[in-house]
Coordinates of C-alpha atoms and ligand atoms in Angstrom, one line a residue:
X1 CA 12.9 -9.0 27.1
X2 CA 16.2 -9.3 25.1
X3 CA 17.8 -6.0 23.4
X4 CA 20.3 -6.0 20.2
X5 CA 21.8 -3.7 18.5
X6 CA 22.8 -3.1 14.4
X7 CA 23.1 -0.6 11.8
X8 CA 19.4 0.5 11.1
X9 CA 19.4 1.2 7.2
X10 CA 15.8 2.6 7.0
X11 CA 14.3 4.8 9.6
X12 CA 11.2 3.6 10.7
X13 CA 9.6 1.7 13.4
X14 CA 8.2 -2.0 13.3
X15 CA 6.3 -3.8 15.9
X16 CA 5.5 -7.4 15.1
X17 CA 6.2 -11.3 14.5
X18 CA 9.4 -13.1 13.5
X19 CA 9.8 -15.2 10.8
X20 CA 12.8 -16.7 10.6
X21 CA 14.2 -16.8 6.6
X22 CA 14.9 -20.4 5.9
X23 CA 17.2 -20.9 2.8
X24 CA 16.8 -24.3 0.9
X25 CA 19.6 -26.6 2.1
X26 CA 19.9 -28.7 -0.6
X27 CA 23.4 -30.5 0.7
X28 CA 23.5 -33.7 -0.5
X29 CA 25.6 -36.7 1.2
X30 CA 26.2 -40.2 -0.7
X31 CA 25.0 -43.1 1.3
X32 CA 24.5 -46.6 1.2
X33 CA 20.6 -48.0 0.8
X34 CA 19.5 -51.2 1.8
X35 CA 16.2 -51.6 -0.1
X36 CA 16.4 -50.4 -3.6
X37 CA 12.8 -50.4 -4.5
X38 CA 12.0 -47.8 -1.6
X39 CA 14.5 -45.6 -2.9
X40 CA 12.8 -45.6 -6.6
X41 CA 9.3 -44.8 -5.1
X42 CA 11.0 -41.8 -3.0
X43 CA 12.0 -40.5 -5.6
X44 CA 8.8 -40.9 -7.6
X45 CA 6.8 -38.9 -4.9
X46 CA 9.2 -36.4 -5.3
X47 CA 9.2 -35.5 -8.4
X48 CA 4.7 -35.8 -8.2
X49 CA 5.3 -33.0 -5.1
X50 CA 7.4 -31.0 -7.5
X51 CA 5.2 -31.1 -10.2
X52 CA 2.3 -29.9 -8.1
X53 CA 4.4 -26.9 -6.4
X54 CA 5.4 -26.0 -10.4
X55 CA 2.0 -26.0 -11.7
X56 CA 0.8 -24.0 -9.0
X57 CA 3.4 -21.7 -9.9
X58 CA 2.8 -21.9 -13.1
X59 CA -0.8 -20.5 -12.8
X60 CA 0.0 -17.7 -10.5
X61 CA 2.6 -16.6 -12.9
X62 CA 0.5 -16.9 -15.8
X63 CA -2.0 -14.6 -13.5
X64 CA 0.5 -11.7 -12.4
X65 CA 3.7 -12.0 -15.3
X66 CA 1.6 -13.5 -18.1
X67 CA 2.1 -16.1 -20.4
X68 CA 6.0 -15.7 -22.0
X69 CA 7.2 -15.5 -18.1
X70 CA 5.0 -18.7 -17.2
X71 CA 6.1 -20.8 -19.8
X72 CA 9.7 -21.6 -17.8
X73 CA 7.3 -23.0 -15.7
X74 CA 5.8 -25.3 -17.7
X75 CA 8.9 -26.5 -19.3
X76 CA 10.3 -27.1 -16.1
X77 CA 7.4 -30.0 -15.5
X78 CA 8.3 -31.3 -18.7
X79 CA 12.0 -31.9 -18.1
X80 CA 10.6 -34.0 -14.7
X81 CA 9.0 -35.9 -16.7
X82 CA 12.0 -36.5 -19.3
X83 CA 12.5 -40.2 -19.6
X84 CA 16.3 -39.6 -20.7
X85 CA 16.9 -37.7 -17.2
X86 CA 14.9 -40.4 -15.5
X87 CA 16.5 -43.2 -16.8
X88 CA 19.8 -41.5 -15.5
X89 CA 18.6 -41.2 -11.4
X90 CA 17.0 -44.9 -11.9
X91 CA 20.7 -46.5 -13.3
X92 CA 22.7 -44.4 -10.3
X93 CA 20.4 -45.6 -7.5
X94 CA 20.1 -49.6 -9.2
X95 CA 23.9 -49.7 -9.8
X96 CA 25.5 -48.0 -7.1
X97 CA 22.9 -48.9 -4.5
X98 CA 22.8 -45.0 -3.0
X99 CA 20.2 -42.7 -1.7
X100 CA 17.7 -40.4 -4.3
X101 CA 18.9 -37.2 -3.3
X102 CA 22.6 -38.2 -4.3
X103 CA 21.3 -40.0 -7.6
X104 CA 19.3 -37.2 -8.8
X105 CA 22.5 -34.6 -7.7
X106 CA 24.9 -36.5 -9.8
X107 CA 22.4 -36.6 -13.1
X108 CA 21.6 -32.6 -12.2
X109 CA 25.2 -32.0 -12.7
X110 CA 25.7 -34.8 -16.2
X111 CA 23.0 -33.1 -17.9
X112 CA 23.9 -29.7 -17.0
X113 CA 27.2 -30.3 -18.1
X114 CA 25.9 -31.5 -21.3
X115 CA 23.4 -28.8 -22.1
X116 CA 26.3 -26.5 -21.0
X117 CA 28.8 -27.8 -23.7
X118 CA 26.4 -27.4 -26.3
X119 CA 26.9 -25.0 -29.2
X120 CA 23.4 -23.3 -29.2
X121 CA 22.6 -20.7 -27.0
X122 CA 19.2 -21.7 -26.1
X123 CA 20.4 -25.3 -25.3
X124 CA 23.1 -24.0 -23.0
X125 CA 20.5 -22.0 -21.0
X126 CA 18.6 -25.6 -20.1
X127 CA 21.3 -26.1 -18.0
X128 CA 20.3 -23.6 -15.2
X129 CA 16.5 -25.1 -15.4
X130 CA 18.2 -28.5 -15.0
X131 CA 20.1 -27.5 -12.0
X132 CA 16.6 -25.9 -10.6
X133 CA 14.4 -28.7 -11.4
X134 CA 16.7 -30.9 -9.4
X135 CA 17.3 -29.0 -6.7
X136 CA 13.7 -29.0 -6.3
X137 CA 13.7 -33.1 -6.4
X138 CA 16.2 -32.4 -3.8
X139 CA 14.0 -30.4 -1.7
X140 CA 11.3 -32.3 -1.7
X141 CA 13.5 -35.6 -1.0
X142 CA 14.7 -33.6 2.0
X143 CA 11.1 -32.4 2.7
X144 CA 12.2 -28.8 2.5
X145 CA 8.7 -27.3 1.3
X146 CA 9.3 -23.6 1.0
X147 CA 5.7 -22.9 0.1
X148 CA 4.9 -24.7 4.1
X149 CA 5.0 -20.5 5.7
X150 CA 2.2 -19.0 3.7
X151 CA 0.9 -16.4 6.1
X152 CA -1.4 -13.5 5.3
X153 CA 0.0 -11.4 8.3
X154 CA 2.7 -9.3 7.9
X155 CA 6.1 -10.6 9.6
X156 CA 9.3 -9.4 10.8
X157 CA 12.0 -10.9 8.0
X158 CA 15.1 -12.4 10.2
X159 CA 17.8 -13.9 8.7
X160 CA 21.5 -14.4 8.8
X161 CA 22.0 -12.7 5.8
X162 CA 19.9 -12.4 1.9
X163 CA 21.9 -12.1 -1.5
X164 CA 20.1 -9.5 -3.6
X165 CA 18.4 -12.4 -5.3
X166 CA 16.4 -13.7 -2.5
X167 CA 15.3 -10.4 -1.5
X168 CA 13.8 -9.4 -4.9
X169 CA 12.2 -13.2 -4.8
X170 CA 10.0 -12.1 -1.1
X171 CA 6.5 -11.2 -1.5
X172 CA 6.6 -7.8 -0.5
X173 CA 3.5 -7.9 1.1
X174 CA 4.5 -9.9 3.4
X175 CA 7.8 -8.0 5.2
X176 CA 7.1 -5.4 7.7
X177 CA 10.3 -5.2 8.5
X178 CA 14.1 -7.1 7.7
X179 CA 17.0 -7.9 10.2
X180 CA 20.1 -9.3 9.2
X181 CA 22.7 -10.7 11.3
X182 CA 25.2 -10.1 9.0
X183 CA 25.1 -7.4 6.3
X184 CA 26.6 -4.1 5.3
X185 CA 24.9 -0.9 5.0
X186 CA 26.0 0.0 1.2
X187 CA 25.0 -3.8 0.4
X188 CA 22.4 -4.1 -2.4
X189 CA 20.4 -5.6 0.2
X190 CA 20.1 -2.7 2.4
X191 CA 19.3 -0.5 -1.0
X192 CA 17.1 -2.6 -1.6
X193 CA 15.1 -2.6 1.6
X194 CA 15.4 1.4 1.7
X195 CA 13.6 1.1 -1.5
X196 CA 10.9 -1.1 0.1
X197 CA 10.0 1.6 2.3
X198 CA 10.0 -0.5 5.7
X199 CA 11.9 -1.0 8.9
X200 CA 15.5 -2.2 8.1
X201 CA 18.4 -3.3 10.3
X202 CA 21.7 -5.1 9.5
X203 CA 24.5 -6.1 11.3
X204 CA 22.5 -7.2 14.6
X205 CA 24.7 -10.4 15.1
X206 CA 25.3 -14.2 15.7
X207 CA 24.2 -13.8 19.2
X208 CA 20.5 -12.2 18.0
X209 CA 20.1 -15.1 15.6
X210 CA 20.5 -17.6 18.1
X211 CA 17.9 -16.4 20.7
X212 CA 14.9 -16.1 18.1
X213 CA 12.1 -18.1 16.8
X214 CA 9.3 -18.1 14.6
X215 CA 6.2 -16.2 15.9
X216 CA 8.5 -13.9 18.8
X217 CA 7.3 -10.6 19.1
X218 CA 9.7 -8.2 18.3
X219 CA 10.4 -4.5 17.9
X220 CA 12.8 -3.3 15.0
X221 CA 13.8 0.7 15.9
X222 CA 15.3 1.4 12.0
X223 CA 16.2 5.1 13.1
X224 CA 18.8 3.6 16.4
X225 CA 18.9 0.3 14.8
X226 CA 17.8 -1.1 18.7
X227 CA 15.9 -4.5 18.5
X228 CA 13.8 -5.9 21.3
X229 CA 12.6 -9.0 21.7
X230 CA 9.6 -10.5 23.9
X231 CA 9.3 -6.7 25.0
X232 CA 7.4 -5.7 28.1
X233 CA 4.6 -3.4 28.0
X234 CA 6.4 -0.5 28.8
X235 CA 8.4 -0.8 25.8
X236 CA 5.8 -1.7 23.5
X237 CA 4.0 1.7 24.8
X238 CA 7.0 3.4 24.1
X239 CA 7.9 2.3 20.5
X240 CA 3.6 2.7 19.4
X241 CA 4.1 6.1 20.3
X242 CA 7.8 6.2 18.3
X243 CA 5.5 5.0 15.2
X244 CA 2.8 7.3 15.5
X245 CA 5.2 10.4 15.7
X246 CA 7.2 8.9 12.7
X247 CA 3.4 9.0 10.9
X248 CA 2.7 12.4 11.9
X249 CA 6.8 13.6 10.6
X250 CA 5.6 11.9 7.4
X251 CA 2.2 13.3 6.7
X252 CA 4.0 16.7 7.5
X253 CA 6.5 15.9 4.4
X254 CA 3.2 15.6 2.4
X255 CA 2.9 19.1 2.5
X256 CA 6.2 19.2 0.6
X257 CA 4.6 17.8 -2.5
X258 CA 4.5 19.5 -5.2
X259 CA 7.1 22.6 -4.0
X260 CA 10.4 23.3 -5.4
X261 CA 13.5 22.1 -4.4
X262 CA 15.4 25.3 -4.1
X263 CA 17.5 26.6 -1.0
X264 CA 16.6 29.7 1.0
X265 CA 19.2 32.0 -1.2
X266 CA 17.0 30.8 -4.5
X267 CA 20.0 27.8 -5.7
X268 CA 17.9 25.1 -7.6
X269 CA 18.7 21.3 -7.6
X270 CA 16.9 18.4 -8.7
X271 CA 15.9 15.5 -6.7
X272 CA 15.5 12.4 -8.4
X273 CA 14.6 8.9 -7.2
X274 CA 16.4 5.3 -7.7
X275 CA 14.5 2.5 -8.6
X276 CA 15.2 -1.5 -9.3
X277 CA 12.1 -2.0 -11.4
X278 CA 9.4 -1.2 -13.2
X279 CA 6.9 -1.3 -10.3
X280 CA 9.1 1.3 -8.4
X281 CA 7.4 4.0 -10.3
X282 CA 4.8 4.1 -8.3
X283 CA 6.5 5.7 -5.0
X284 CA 8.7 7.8 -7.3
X285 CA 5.5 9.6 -8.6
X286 CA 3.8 9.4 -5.1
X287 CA 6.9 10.9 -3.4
X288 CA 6.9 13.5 -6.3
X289 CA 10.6 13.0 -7.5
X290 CA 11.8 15.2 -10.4
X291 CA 13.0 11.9 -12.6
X292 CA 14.5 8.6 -11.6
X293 CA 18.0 9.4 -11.3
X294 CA 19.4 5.6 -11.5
X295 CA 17.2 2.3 -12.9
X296 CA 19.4 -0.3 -12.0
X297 CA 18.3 -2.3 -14.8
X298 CA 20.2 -5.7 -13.6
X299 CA 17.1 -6.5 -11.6
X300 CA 15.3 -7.5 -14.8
X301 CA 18.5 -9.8 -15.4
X302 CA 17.6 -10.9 -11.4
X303 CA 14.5 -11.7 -11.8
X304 CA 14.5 -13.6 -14.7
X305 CA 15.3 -17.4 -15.3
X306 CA 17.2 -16.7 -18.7
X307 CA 18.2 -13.7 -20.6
X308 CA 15.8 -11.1 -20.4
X309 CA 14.8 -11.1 -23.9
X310 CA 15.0 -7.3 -26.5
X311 CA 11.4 -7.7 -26.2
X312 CA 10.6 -8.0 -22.6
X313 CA 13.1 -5.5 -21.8
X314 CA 11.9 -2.7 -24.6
X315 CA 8.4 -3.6 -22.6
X316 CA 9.8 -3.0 -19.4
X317 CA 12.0 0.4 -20.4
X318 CA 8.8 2.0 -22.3
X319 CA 6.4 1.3 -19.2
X320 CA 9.0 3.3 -16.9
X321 CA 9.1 6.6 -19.7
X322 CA 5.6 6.4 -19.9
X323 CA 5.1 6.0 -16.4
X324 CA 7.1 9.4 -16.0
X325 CA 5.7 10.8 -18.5
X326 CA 8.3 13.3 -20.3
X327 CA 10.3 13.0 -16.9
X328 CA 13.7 12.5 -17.2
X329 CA 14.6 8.6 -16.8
X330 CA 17.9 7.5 -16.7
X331 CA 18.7 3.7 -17.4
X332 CA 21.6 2.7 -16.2
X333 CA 22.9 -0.7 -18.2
X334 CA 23.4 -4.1 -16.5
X335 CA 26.0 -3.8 -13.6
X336 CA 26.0 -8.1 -13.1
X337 CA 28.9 -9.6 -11.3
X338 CA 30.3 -8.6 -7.7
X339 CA 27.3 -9.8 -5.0
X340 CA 24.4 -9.5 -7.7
X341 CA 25.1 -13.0 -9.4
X342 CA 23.0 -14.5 -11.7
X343 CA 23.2 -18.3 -12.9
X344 CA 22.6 -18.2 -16.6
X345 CA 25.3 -16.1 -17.0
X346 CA 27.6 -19.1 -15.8
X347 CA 30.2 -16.6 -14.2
X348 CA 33.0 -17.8 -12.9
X349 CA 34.4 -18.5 -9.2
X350 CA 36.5 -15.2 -8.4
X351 CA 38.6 -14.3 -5.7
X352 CA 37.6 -10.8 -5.3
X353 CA 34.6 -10.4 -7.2
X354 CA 34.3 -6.7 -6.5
X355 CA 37.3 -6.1 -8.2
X356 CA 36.5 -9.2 -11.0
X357 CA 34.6 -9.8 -13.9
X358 CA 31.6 -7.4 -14.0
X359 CA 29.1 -5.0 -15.3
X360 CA 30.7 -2.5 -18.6
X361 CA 33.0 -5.4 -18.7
X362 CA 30.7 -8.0 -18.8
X363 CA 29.0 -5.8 -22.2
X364 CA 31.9 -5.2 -23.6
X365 CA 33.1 -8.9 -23.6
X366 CA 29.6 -10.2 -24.6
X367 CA 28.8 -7.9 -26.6
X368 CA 25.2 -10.3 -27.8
X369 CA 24.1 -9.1 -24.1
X370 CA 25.0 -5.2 -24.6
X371 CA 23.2 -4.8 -27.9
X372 CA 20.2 -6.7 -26.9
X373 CA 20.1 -4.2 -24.0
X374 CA 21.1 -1.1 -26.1
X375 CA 18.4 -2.2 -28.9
X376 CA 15.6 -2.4 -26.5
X377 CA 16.9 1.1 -24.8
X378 CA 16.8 2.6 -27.9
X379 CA 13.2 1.7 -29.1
X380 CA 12.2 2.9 -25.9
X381 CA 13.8 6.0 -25.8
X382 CA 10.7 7.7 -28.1
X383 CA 8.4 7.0 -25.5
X384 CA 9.6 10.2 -23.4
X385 CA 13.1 11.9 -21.5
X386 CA 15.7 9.0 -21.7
X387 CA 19.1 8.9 -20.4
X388 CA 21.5 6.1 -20.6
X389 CA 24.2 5.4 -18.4
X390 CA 27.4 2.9 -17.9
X391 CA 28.3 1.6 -14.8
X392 CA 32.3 1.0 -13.7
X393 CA 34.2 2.9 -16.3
X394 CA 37.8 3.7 -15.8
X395 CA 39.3 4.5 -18.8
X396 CA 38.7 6.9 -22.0
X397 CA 38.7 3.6 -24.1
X398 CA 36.0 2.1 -22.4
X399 CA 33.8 4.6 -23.1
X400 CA 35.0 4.9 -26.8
X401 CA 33.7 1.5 -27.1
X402 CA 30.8 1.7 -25.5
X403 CA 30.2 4.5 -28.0
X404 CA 31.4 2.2 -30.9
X405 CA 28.9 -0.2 -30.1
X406 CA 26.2 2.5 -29.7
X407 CA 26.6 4.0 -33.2
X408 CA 26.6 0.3 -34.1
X409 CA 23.5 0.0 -32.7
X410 CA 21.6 2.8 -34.2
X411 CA 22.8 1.6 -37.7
X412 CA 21.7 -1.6 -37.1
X413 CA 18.6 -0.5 -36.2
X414 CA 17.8 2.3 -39.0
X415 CA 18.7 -0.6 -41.0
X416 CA 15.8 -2.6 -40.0
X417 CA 13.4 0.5 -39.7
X418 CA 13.4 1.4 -36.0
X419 CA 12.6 4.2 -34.9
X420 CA 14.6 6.1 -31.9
X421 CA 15.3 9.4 -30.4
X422 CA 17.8 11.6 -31.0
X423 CA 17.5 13.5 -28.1
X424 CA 19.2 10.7 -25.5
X425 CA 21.9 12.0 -22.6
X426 CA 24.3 9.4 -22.5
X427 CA 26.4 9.3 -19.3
X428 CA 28.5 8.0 -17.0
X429 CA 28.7 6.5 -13.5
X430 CA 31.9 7.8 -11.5
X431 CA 32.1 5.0 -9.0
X432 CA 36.1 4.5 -9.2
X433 CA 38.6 6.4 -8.5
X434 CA 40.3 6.5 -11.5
X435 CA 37.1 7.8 -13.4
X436 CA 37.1 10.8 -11.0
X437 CA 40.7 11.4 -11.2
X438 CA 40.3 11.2 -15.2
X439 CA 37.0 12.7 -15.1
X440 CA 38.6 15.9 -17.2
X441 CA 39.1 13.6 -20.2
X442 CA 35.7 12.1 -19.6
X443 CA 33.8 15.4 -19.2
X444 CA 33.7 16.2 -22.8
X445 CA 32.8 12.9 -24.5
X446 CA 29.2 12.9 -22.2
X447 CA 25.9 14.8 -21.2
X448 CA 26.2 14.1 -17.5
X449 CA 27.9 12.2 -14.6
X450 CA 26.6 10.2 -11.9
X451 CA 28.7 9.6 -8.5
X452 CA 28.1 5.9 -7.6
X453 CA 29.4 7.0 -3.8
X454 CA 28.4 3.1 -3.0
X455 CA 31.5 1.8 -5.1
X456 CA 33.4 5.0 -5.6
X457 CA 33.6 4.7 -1.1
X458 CA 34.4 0.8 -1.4
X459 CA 37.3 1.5 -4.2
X460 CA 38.7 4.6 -2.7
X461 CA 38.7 3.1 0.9
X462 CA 39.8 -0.5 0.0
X463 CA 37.2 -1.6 2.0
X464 CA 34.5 -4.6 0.9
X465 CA 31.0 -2.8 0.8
X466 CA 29.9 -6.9 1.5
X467 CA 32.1 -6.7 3.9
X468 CA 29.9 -6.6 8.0
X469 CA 33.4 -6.3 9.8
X470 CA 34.6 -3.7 7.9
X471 CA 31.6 -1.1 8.8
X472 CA 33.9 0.8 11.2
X473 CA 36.4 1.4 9.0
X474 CA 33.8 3.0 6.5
X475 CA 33.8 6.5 7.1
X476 CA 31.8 7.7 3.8
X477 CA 32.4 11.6 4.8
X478 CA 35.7 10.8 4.5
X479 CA 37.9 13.8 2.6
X480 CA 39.4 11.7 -0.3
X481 CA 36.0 11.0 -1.3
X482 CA 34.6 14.2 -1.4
X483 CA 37.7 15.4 -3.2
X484 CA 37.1 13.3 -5.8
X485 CA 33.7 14.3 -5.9
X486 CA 34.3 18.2 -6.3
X487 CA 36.6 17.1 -8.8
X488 CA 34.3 15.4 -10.9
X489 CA 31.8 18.4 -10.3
X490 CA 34.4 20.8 -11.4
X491 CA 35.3 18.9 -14.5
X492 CA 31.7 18.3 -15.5
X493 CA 31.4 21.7 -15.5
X494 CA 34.5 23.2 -17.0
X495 CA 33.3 20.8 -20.3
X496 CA 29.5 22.1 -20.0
X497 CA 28.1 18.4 -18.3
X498 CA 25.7 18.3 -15.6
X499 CA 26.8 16.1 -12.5
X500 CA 24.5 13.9 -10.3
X501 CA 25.5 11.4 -7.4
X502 CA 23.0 8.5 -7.2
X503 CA 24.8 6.5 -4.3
X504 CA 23.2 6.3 -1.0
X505 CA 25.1 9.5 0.2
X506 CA 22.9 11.6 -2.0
X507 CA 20.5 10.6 0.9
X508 CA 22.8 11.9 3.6
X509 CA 21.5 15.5 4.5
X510 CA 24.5 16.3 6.9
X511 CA 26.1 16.3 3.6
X512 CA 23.1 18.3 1.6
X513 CA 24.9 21.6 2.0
X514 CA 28.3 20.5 1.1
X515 CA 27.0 19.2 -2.7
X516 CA 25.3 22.5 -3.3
X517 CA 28.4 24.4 -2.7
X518 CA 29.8 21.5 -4.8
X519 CA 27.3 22.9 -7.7
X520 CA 26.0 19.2 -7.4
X521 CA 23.2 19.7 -10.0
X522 CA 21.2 16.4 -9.0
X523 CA 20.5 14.2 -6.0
X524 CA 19.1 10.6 -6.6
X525 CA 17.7 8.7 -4.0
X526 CA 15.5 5.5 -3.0
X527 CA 12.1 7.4 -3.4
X528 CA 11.0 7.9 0.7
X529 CA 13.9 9.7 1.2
X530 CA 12.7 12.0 -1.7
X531 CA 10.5 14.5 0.7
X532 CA 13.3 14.4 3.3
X533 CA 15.5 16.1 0.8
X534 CA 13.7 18.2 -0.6
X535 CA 13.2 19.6 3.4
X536 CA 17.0 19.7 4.1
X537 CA 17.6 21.5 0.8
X538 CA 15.1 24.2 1.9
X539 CA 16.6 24.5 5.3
X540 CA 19.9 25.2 3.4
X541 CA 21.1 29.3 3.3
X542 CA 24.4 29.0 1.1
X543 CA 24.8 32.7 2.1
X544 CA 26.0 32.4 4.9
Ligands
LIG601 C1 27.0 3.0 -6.4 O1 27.9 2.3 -6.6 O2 27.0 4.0 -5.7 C2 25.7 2.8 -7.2 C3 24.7 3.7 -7.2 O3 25.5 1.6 -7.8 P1 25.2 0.2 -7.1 O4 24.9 0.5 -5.6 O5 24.1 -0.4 -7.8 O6 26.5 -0.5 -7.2
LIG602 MG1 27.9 0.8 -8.2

């Protein structure tokens, strides 16, 4: 038996298989080949292999996403086929006498760089699907067939570390539990997990990576963050008994449904959940939160192979507010850039993306994207209690833009005979420091504010939430952070607003106490810490 040790990032206990996360390594090397003709049936088996894996995706996507979302799919299998982009991989392997993988690398990134350069929109898109259809050539030249794991049985997720991207892209079912070797606890992968309602460590190091393999047992402790694997029998007694307590705390919780959220001296608060999409509803109603407190609407954007279209998104927006029927939802609008990266938006290279080109400043650069997202919000927003809010704001001009463009919105839309409500909060994420410290002068221009304590901690601190090495350095109860946050409570107040905090230290209950006697007037939290919550707050005698 082997023990390691990371930061566990959802408390709960897992007792199963590894399977190790393999990411596509589609490196490519230029060599030499001897026999040309070879080389040209390689490549032709290839791209057969990826047409099969496409329509196979094809028909499952038609099945769960239907047809718009399945039709990338199909396009996809045409552009194989494409004699122009053919003709291309052919020339490079006859002329220069080199492998596939290099010839079809070099026409991926001509006809990417064509599409790219074009003046239509639509064209310039086709060069991510060019990229992908390649890389799967690629992968199939290097026989890296991601589709060669399908298991029914739930397995222990190991990897060295996910971007947010792969870990939306798991089947769900599948994951009993995640460790990372690398990772940080504020990371969007670890929200992400906590939202997934399983087992979760990060952190647990090179050293752990090494020494497993697919199919070791292992035991993944998410309240200690202890990891064994191979354990003995004593161990495994142990930990079965660690889960059934951890059932038996949770069926308790149940009993919580349904009662207020009020503290022993009669103070109020709501408790709200976060979720990434539209199938989180489900645990926010089933964990009997008061709203959803934060949609982080930039997992449409993640999900999707283009631009999530006015259409699509309206779709998803008005299945949430139905969903919650006259519950208050608040959308927060895309917050792209930093580690949530998304191809089609062609972003570029930066040297400290945290601090780079992203979210409110991404919509107010491209303002095409903002208004598609604002238009689809708004047609929404009759289907029951929406709130809209903007993440990263630092200045009182921002958010007189963002307003600009809002009004704008509304015209254009009265113009064409939409209908939307009038009754919309509009507010405002305070996740930098210079919003809190200006938060007087933001007070009055909205409905509410929302403490993003993920980024408001990172900025204030100086430290990279990304960042694994900088986890001691974090200390998120540290004072200049909850300055800012009483602040922001005071000034919300003094101008008549309502404040929230929807960061992951809403889920802290060591701090519980301290944001009531804030006048914190809303929690928000990844839905299974809902119960939790509304326990602490219970517990909690501000009289004293
Ligand atoms: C935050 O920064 O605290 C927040 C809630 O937003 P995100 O984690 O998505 O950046
Ligand atoms: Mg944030």
């Amino acid at each position: 038996m082997n023990k390691f040790h990371g930061t566990g990032v959802y408390g709960a206990v897992a007792i199963g298989n590894v399977s190790l996360f393999k990411r596509q390594d589609t490196t490519v090397r230029r060599t030499k080949i001897e026999n040309i003709d070879a080389e040209l049936k390689r490549v032709a088996a290839a791209e057969e292999k990826a047409i099969a894996q496409l329509s196979e995706i094809y028909e499952k996507a038609l099945a769960e996403v239907g047809e718009t979302h399945a039709q990338i799919f199909e396009i996809h299998m045409m552009m194989i086929e494409d004699d122009d982009y053919n003709e291309s991989i052919q020339n490079i392997i006859k002329t220069q006498s080199v492998n596939a993988e290099y010839a079809v690398a070099e026409t991926s990134d001509i006809f990417s760089e064509m599409f790219a350069g074009m003046d239509d929109a639509y064209m310039q898109a086709r060069a991510t699907d060019v990229k992908d259809i390649s890389n799967r050539i690629i992968a199939c030249l290097l026989d890296n067939d991601e589709t060669e794991k399908s298991t029914s049985e739930k397995m222990v997720i190991c990897a060295d570390d996910l971007a947010p991207s792969e870990t939306v892209s798991l089947d769900k079912d599948k994951v009993l539990a995640f460790v990372t070797a690398f990772g940080s606890s504020n990371s969007h992968t670890a929200i992400l997990a906590r939202n997934m309602n399983i087992p979760a460590i990060i952190g647990a190091g090179e050293e752990f990576l090494r020494s497993i393999s697919d199919g070791d047992k292992i035991i993944v402790d998410g309240h200690t963050g202890d990891i064994f694997v191979d354990p003995d029998n004593e161990t495994v007694e142990k930990y079965l008994k660690k889960q059934s307590d951890d059932n038996r705390k949770k069926k308790l919780l149940q009993e919580l449904k349904g009662k207020e959220n009020v503290t022993l001296d009669g103070t109020k608060i709501n408790i709200y959940a976060n979720i990434g999409g539209v199938d989180g509803v489900g645990a926010v109603l089933q964990n009997d939160a008061g709203g959803i407190g934060l949609f982080r609407s930039e997992f449409l954007y993640l999900e999707s192979e283009d631009f999530p279209t006015e259409e699509a998104q309206f779709t998803a927006y008005k299945k949430v507010l139905e969903g919650m029927a006259g519950k208050k939802v608040i959308i927060r609008t895309l917050d792209i850039g930093a580690d949530k990266q998304v191809d089609y938006f062609n972003l570029d290279k930066e040297e400290n993306p945290a601090l780079g080109y992203r979210a409110i400043r991404i919509c107010l650069t491209r303002p095409e994207i903002f208004k598609t997202q604002l238009r689809a919000l708004l047609r929404a927003s009759v289907f029951g209690n929406l709130g809209i809010m903007f993440p990263m704001i630092t200045s009182v001009k921002e958010l007189q833009d963002i307003k600009a463009v809002l009004e704008e919105v509304k015209k254009e839309l009265k113009d064409d005979g939409l209908e939307y409500s009038e009754n919309i909060e509009i507010g405002i994420m305070i996740e930098t420091p210079a919003a809190a410290i200006i938060s007087d002068k933001l007070a009055p221009m909205v409905d509410f504010f929302s403490v993003g304590t993920n980024d408001l901690t990172q900025y204030t601190l100086a430290c990279d939430r990304q960042n694994a090495k900088l986890e001691p350095f974090i200390d998120t109860h540290h004072e200049a952070i909850l300055r800012l946050i009483e602040m922001s409570a005071e000034n919300a107040h003094k101008a008549g607003a309502w404040i929230g905090i929807c960061g992951e230290l809403a889920a802290d209950t060591s701090l519980t106490e301290t944001f009531l006697r804030m006048g914190i007037d809303e929690l928000s939290v990844s839905a299974p810490f809902v119960l939790p919550l509304r326990d602490a707050v219970r517990k909690i005698d501000l009289r004293k």
